[in-house]
Coordinates of C-alpha atoms and ligand atoms in Angstrom, one line a residue:
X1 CA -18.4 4.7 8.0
X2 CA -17.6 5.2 4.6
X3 CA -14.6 5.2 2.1
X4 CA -11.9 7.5 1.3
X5 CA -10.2 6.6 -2.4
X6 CA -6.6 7.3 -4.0
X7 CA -6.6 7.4 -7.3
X8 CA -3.8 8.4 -10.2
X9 CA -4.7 10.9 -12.7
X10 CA -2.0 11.3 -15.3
X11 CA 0.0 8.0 -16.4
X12 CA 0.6 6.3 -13.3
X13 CA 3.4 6.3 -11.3
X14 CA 2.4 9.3 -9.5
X15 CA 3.4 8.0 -6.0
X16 CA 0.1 7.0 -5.0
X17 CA 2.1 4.1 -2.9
X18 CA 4.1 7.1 -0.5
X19 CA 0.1 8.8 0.0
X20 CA -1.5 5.3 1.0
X21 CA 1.0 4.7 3.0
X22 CA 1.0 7.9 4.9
X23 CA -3.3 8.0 5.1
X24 CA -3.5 4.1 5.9
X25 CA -3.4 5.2 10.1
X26 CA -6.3 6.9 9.3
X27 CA -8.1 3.9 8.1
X28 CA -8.8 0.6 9.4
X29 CA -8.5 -1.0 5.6
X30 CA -6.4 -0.9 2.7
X31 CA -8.2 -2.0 -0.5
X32 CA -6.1 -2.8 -3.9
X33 CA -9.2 -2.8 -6.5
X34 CA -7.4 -3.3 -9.8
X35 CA -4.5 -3.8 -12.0
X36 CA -1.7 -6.4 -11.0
X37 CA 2.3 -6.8 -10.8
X38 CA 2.3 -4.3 -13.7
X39 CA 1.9 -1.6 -10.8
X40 CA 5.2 -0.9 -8.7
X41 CA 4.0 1.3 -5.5
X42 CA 6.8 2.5 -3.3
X43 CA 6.8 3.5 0.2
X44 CA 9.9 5.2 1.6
X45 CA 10.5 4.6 5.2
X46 CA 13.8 6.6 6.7
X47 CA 16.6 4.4 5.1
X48 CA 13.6 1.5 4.3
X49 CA 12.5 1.5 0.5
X50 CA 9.6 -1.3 0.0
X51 CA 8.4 -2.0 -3.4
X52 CA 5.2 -3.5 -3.7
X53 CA 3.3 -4.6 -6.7
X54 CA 0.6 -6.6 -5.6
X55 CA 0.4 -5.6 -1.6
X56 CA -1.5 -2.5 -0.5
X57 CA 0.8 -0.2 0.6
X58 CA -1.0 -0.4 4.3
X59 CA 0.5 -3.2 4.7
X60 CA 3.7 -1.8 6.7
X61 CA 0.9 -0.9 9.9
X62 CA 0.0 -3.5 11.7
X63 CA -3.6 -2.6 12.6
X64 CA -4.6 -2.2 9.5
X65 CA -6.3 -5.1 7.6
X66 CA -5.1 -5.2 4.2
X67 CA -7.4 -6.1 0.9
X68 CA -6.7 -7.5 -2.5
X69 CA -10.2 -7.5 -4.0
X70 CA -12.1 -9.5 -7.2
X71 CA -11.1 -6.8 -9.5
X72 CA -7.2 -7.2 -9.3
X73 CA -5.1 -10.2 -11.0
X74 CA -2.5 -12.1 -9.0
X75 CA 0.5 -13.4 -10.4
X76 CA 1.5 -15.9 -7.7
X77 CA 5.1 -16.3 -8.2
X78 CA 5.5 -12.3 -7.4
X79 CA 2.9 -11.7 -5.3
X80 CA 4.9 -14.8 -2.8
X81 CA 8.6 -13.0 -3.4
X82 CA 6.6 -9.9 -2.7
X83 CA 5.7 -11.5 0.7
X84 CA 8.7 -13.3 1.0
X85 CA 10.4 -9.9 0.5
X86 CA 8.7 -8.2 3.8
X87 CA 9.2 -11.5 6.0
X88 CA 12.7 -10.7 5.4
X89 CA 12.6 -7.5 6.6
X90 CA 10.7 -8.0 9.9
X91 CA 7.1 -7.5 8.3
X92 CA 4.3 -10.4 8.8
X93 CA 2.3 -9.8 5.5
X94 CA 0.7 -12.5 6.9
X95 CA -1.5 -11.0 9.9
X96 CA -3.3 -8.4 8.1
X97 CA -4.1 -9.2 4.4
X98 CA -6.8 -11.0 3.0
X99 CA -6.8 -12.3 -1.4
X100 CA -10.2 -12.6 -2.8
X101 CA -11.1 -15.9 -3.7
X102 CA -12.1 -13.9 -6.9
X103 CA -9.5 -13.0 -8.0
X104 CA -8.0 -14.1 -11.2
X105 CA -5.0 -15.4 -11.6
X106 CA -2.0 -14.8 -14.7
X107 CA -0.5 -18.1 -15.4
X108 CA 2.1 -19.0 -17.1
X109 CA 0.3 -18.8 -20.7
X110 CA -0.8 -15.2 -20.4
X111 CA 2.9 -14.1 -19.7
X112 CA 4.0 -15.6 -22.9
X113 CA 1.2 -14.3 -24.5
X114 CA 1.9 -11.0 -23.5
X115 CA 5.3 -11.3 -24.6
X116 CA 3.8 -12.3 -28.5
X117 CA 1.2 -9.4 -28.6
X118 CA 3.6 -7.3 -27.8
X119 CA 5.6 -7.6 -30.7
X120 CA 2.6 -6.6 -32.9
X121 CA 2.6 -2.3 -33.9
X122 CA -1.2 -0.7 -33.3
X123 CA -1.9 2.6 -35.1
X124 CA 1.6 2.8 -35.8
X125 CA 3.0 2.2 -32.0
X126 CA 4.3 -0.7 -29.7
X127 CA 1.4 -0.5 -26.5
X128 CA 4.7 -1.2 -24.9
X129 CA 3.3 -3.5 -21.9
X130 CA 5.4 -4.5 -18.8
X131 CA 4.9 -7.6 -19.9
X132 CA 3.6 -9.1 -16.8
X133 CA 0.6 -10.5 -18.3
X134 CA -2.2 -8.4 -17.5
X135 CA -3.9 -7.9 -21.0
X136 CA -4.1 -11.7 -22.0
X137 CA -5.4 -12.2 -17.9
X138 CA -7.9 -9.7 -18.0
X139 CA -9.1 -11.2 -21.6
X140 CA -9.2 -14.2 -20.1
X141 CA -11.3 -13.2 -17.6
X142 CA -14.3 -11.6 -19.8
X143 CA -13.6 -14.3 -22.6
X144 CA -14.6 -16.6 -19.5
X145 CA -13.5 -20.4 -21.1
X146 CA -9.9 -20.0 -20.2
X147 CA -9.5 -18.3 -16.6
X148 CA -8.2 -19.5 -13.3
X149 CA -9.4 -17.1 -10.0
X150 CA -7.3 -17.7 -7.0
X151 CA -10.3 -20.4 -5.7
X152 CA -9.8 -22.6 -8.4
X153 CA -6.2 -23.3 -6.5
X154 CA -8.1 -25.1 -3.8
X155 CA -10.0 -27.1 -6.2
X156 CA -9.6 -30.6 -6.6
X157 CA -9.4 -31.2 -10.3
X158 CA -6.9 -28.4 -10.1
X159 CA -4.0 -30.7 -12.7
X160 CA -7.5 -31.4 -15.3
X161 CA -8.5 -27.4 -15.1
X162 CA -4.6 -27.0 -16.2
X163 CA -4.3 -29.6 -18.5
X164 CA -7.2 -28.7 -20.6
X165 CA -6.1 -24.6 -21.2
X166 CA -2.8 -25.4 -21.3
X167 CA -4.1 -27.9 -24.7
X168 CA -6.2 -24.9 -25.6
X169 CA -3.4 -22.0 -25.3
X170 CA -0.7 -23.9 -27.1
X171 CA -3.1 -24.5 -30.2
X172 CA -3.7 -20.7 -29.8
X173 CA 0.0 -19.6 -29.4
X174 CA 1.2 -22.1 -32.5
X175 CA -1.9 -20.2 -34.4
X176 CA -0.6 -16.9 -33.3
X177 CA 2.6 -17.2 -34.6
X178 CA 4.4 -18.3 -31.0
X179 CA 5.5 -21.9 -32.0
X180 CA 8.6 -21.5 -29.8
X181 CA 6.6 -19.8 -27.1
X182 CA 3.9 -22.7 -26.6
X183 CA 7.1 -25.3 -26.2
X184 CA 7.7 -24.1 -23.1
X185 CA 4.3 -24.7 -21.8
X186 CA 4.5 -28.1 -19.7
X187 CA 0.7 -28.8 -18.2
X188 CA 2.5 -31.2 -15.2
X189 CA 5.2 -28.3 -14.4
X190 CA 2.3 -25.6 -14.2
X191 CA 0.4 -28.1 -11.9
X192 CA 3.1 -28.5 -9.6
X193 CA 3.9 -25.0 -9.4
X194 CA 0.0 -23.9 -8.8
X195 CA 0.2 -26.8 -5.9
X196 CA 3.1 -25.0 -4.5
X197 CA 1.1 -21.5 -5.0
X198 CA -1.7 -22.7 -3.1
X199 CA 0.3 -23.9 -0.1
X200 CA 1.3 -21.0 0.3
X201 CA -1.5 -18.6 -0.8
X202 CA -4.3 -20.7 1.1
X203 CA -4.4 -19.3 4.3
X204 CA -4.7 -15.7 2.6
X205 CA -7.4 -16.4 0.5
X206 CA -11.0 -15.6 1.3
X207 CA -14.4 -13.5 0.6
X208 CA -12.5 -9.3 0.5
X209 CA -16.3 -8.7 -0.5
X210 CA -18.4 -10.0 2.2
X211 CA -15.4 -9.0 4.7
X212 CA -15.5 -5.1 3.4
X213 CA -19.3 -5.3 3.5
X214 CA -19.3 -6.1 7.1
X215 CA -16.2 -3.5 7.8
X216 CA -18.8 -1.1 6.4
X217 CA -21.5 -2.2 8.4
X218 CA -19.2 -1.9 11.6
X219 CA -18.5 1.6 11.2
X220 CA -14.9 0.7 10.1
X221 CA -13.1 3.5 7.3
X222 CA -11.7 2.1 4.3
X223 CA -9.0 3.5 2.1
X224 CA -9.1 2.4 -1.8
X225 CA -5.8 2.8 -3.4
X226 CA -5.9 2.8 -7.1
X227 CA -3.2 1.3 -9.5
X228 CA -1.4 3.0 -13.0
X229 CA -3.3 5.9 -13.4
X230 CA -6.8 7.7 -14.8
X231 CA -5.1 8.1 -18.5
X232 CA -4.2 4.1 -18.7
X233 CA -8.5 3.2 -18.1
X234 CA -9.6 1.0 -20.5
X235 CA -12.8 2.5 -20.9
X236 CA -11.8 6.1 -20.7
X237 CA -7.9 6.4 -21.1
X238 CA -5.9 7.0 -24.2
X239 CA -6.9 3.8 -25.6
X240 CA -5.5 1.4 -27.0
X241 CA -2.7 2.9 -25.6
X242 CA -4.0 2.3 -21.7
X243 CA -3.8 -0.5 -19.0
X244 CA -6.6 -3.3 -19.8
X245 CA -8.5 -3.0 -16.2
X246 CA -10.6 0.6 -14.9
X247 CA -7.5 2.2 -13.5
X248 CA -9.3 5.7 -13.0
X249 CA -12.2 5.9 -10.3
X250 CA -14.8 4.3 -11.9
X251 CA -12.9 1.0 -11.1
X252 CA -13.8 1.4 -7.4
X253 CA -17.0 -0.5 -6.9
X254 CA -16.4 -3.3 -9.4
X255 CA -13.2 -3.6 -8.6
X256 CA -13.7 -4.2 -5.1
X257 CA -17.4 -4.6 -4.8
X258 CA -17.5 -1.7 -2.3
X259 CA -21.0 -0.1 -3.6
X260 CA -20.4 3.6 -5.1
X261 CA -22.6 5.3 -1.9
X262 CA -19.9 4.4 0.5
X263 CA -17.2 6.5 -1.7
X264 CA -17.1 9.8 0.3
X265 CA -13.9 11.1 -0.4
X266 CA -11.7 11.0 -3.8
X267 CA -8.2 12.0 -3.6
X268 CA -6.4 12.8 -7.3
X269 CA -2.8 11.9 -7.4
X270 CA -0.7 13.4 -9.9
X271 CA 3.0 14.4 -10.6
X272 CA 3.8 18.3 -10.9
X273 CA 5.3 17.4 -14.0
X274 CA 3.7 14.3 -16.3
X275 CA 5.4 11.2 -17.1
X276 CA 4.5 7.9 -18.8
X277 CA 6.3 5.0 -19.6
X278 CA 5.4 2.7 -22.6
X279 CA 3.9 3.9 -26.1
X280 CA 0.8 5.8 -27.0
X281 CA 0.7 9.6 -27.6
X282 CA 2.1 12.4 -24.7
X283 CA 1.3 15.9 -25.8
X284 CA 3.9 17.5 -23.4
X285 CA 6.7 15.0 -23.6
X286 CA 9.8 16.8 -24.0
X287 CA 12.0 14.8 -26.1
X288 CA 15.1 17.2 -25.1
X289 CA 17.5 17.8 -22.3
X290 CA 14.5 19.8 -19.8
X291 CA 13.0 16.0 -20.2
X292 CA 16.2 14.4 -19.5
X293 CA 16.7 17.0 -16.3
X294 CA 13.3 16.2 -15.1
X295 CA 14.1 11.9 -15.4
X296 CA 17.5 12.7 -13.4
X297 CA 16.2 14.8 -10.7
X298 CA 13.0 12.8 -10.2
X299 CA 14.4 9.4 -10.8
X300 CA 12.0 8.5 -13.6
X301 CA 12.8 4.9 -14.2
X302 CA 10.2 1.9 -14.2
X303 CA 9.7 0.5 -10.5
X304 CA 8.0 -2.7 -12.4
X305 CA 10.2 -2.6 -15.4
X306 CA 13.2 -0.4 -15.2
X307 CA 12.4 1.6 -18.4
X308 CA 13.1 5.4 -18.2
X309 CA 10.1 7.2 -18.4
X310 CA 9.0 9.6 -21.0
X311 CA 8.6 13.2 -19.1
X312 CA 7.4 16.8 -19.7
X313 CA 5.5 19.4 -18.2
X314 CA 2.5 19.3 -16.1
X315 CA -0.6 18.6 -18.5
X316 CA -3.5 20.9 -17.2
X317 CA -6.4 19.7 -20.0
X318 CA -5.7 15.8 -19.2
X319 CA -5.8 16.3 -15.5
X320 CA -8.6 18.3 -15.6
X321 CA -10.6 15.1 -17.4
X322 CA -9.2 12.7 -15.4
X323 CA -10.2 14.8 -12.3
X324 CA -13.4 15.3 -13.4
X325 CA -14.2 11.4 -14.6
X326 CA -12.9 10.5 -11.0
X327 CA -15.2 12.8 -9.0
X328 CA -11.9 14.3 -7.3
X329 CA -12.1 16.5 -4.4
X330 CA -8.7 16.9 -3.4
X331 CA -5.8 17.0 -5.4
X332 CA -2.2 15.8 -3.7
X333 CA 0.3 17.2 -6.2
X334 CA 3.7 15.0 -5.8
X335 CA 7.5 15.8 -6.5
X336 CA 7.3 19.4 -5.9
X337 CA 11.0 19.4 -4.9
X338 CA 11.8 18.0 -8.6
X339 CA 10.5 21.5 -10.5
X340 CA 12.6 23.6 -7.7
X341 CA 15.8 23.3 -10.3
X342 CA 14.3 24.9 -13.2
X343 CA 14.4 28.8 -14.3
X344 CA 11.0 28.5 -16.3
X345 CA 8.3 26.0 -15.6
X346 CA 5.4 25.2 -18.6
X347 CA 1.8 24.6 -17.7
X348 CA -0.4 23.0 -20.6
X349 CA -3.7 25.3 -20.5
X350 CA -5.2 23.9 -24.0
X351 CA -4.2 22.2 -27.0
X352 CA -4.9 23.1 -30.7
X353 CA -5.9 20.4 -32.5
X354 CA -6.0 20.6 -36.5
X355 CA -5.6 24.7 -35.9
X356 CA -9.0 24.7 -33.3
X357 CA -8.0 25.6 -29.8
X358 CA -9.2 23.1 -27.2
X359 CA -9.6 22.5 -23.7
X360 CA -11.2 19.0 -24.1
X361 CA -9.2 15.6 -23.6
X362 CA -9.6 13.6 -27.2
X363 CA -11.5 10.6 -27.3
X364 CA -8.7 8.8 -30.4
X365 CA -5.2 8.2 -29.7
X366 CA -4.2 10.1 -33.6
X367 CA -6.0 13.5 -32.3
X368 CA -4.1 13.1 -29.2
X369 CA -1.2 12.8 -31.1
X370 CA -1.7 15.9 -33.3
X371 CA -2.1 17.7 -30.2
X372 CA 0.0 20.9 -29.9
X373 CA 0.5 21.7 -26.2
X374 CA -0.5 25.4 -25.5
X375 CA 1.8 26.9 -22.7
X376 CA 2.0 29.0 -19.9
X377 CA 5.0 29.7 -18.6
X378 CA 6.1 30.1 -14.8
X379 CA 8.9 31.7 -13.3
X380 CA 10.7 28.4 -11.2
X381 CA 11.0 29.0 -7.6
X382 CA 14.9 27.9 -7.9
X383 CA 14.8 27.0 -3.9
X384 CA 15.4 23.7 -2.2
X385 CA 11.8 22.8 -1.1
X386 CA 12.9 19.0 0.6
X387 CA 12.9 20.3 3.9
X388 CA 9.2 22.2 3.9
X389 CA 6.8 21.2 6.3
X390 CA 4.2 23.1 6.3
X391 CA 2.3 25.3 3.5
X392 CA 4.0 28.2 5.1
X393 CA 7.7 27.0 4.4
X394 CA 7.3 27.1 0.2
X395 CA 8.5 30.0 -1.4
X396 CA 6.0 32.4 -3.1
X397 CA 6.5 31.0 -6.6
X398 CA 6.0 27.4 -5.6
X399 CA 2.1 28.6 -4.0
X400 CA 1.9 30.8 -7.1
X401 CA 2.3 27.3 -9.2
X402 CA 0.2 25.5 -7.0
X403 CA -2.8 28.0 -6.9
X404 CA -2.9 28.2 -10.8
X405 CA -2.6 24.1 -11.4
X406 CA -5.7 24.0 -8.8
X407 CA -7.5 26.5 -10.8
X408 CA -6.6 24.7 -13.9
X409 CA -8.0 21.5 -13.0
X410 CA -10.4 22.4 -10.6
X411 CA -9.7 21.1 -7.3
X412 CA -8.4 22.0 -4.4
X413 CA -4.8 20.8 -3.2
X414 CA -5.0 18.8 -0.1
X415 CA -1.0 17.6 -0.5
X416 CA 1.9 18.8 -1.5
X417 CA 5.1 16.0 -1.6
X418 CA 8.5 17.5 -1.2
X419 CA 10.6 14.3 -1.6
X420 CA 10.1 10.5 -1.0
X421 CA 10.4 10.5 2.6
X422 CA 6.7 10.1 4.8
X423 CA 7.7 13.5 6.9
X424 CA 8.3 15.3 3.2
X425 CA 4.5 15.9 2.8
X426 CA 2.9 18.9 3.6
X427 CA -1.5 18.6 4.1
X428 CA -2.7 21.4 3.7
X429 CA -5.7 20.3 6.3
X430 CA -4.9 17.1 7.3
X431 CA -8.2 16.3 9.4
X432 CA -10.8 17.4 6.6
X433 CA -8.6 15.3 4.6
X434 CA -9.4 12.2 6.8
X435 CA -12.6 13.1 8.4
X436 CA -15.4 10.8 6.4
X437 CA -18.6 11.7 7.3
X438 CA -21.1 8.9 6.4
Ligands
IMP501 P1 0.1 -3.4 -19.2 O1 -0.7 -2.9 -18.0 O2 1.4 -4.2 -18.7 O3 -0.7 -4.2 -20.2 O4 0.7 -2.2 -20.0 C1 -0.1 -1.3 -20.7 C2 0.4 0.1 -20.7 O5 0.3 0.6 -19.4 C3 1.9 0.2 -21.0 O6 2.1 1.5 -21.6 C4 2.6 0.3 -19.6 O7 3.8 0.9 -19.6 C5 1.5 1.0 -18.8 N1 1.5 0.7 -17.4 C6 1.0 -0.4 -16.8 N2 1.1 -0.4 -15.5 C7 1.7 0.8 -15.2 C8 2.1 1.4 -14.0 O8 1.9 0.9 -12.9 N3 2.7 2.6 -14.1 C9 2.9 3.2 -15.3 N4 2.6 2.7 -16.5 C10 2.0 1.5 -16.4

């Protein structure tokens, strides 16, 4: 049986946690395929709130077996509060999740170099990173001399592996400009806290690619949930203004090393609104009280960082790429209830770029930026939508909206999210949602 993927299209942040959650009964396996404590999935639970950053967001059922594959990067000291954090509350992390032995790790080094590159302005912009050490980790891993997987924490020249980058890096840092930053690098500290790491990370780490294979083999249904979003890809997001790991679709099978043929069903998350948080160009940001409204009502702060997050209206052209690049089938269009509190509601249809009108998403960040949104305007459906349940309860305006983003991007919607809660979700056909035929 084959696989059933979530992935973002705008940004991130476009609740992709609350839809894994809710689909992971479907599945028997939850597979995290990229990205690393820089993502911050929620998943709402009656009074419950669980923020996860490294756990799939199956992990709250039981029966299914939870994966954190080669393509993601762990930073230990989180990913244990993050376990630490669901033991407390009555949840065994423990029983069903599995770390690929693969999997690289962000050490100490790659935080503080984060924290240096950051300072530095590209194409006249901060990237604006969460900081959590995910661009020097990921560099790390193609550069190849200086990276540590989660295996190498079972090895047993584990204090000479350290000792010899932690020499390297504070050359590099002191090169770089970060004299003050490579003092606090201690090679016997970082030992003893990687010693502590793998007590506790041991029993949980094993071969996520052999296991899926088999999973696969057995008829068992996975369920691929995708971190940031399709506009933060390395390879085909707003770069350099992007996420350094495939954070769009074609992340799945390297991530993960689930081969493409078993990917039967791609579902495209996105906001009905747009948000982002960081630097890099936003075509329909509104920098003005409507964007302010839309960070209030929709609580549009950092679930990782705390930033508030830039917002503005629904961007038709970029979703439509990032629909398209993802092979989406199904679009789940989130925080409906958010847009019920406005008179007028703006759609991007096109941009003009340097006085040519344009449908297609820009390959450089500066065209981006010189992108004038071209609007269509909605009348708002001005109607508490929390309590809908079924495609029935919306008012006519809301299918109106819906019905005309589809047609703009291309899919069909398969979800509509009313407010943070599970039971807030409305499928518009549930079973062909979840049906997988191999
Ligand atoms: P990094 O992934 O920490 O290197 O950050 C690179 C860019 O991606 C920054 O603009 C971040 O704000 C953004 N970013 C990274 N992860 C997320 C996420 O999970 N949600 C939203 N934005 C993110």
């Amino acid at each position: 049986m084959p696989a059933a993927c979530v992935v973002g299209l705008q940004w991130g942040d476009e609740a992709k946690g609350k839809l894994v959650d809710l689909l992971a009964p479907d599945h028997d396996c939850v597979v995290r395929y990229q990205g690393g404590a820089n993502a911050g999935h929620t998943v709402v639970c009656g009074s419950e709130v669980y923020k996860l950053h490294h756990v799939p967001s199956g992990i709250l059922h039981a029966q299914v077996q939870n994966f954190i594959t080669p393509g993601v990067v762990i930073e230990p000291t989180t990913l244990i509060s993050e376990l630490t954090r669901l033991e407390e509350r009555g949840i065994d992390p423990r029983r069903n999740l599995t770390i690929s032995e693969r999997a690289h790790l962000v050490m100490p080094w790659h935080l503080l170099e984060d924290e240096l590159m950051n300072r530095l302005v590209v194409h006249g912009e901060n990237i604006g990173t969460t900081l959590r050490g995910i661009g020097p980790c990921y560099r790390d891993k193609v550069g190849r001399n200086f990276a540590m997987r989660t295996v190498d924490l079972l090895a047993s020249d584990l204090r000479e592996r350290i000792a010899s980058i932690v020499e390297a890096k504070k050359k590099l840092l002191n090169g770089m400009g970060g004299e003050e930053l490579q003092r606090k690098l201690c090679a016997d500290e970082i030992f003893e806290m990687a010693q502590a790491w793998s007590q506790q990370l041991a029993p949980l780490i094993g071969d996520t690619t052999n296991r899926l294979l088999d999973e696969l083999d057995a008829g068992k249904r996975l369920l691929m949930e995708g971190a940031q979003g399709s506009l933060l890809d390395i390879d085909h997001g707003t770069f350099p203004f992007v996420t350094s790991s495939n954070s769009s679709g074609v992340g799945i099978s390297s991530g993960s090393g689930v081969p493409a043929k078993w990917l039967k069903r791609v579902i495209g998350v996105a906001k009905a609104y747009s948000t982002r948080v960081g630097g890099g160009p936003f075509p329909t940001e509104l920098s003005c009280d409507v964007g302010q409204k839309i960070r209030d009502l929709g609580h549009e702060y950092g679930t990782t960082t705390g930033r508030p997050r830039r917002c503005g209206w629904f961007d038709a052209v970029a979703v439509r790429y990032t629909a398209r690049l993802g092979g989406v089938d199904s679009l789940a269009l989130m925080m409906m209830d958010v847009l019920a509190h406005f008179e007028e509601i703006n759609v991007c249809v096109a941009y003009e770029i340097d006085g040519q009108r344009t449908n297609q998403f820009p390959c450089e960040a500066s065209a981006l930026r010189r992108a004038i949104p071209i609007y269509e305007t909605h009348r708002g459906w001005q109607q508490d939508v929390t309590g809908a349940r079924h495609m029935d309860d919306l008012p006519e305006l809301a299918h109106r909206y819906l019905a005309r983003v589809s047609e703009l991007v291309g899919v069909p919607i398969g979800v509509v999210s009313v407010g943070p809660d599970r039971e807030q979700t409305i499928f518009t056909d549930r079973k062909k949602l979840t049906t997988l035929v191999a």
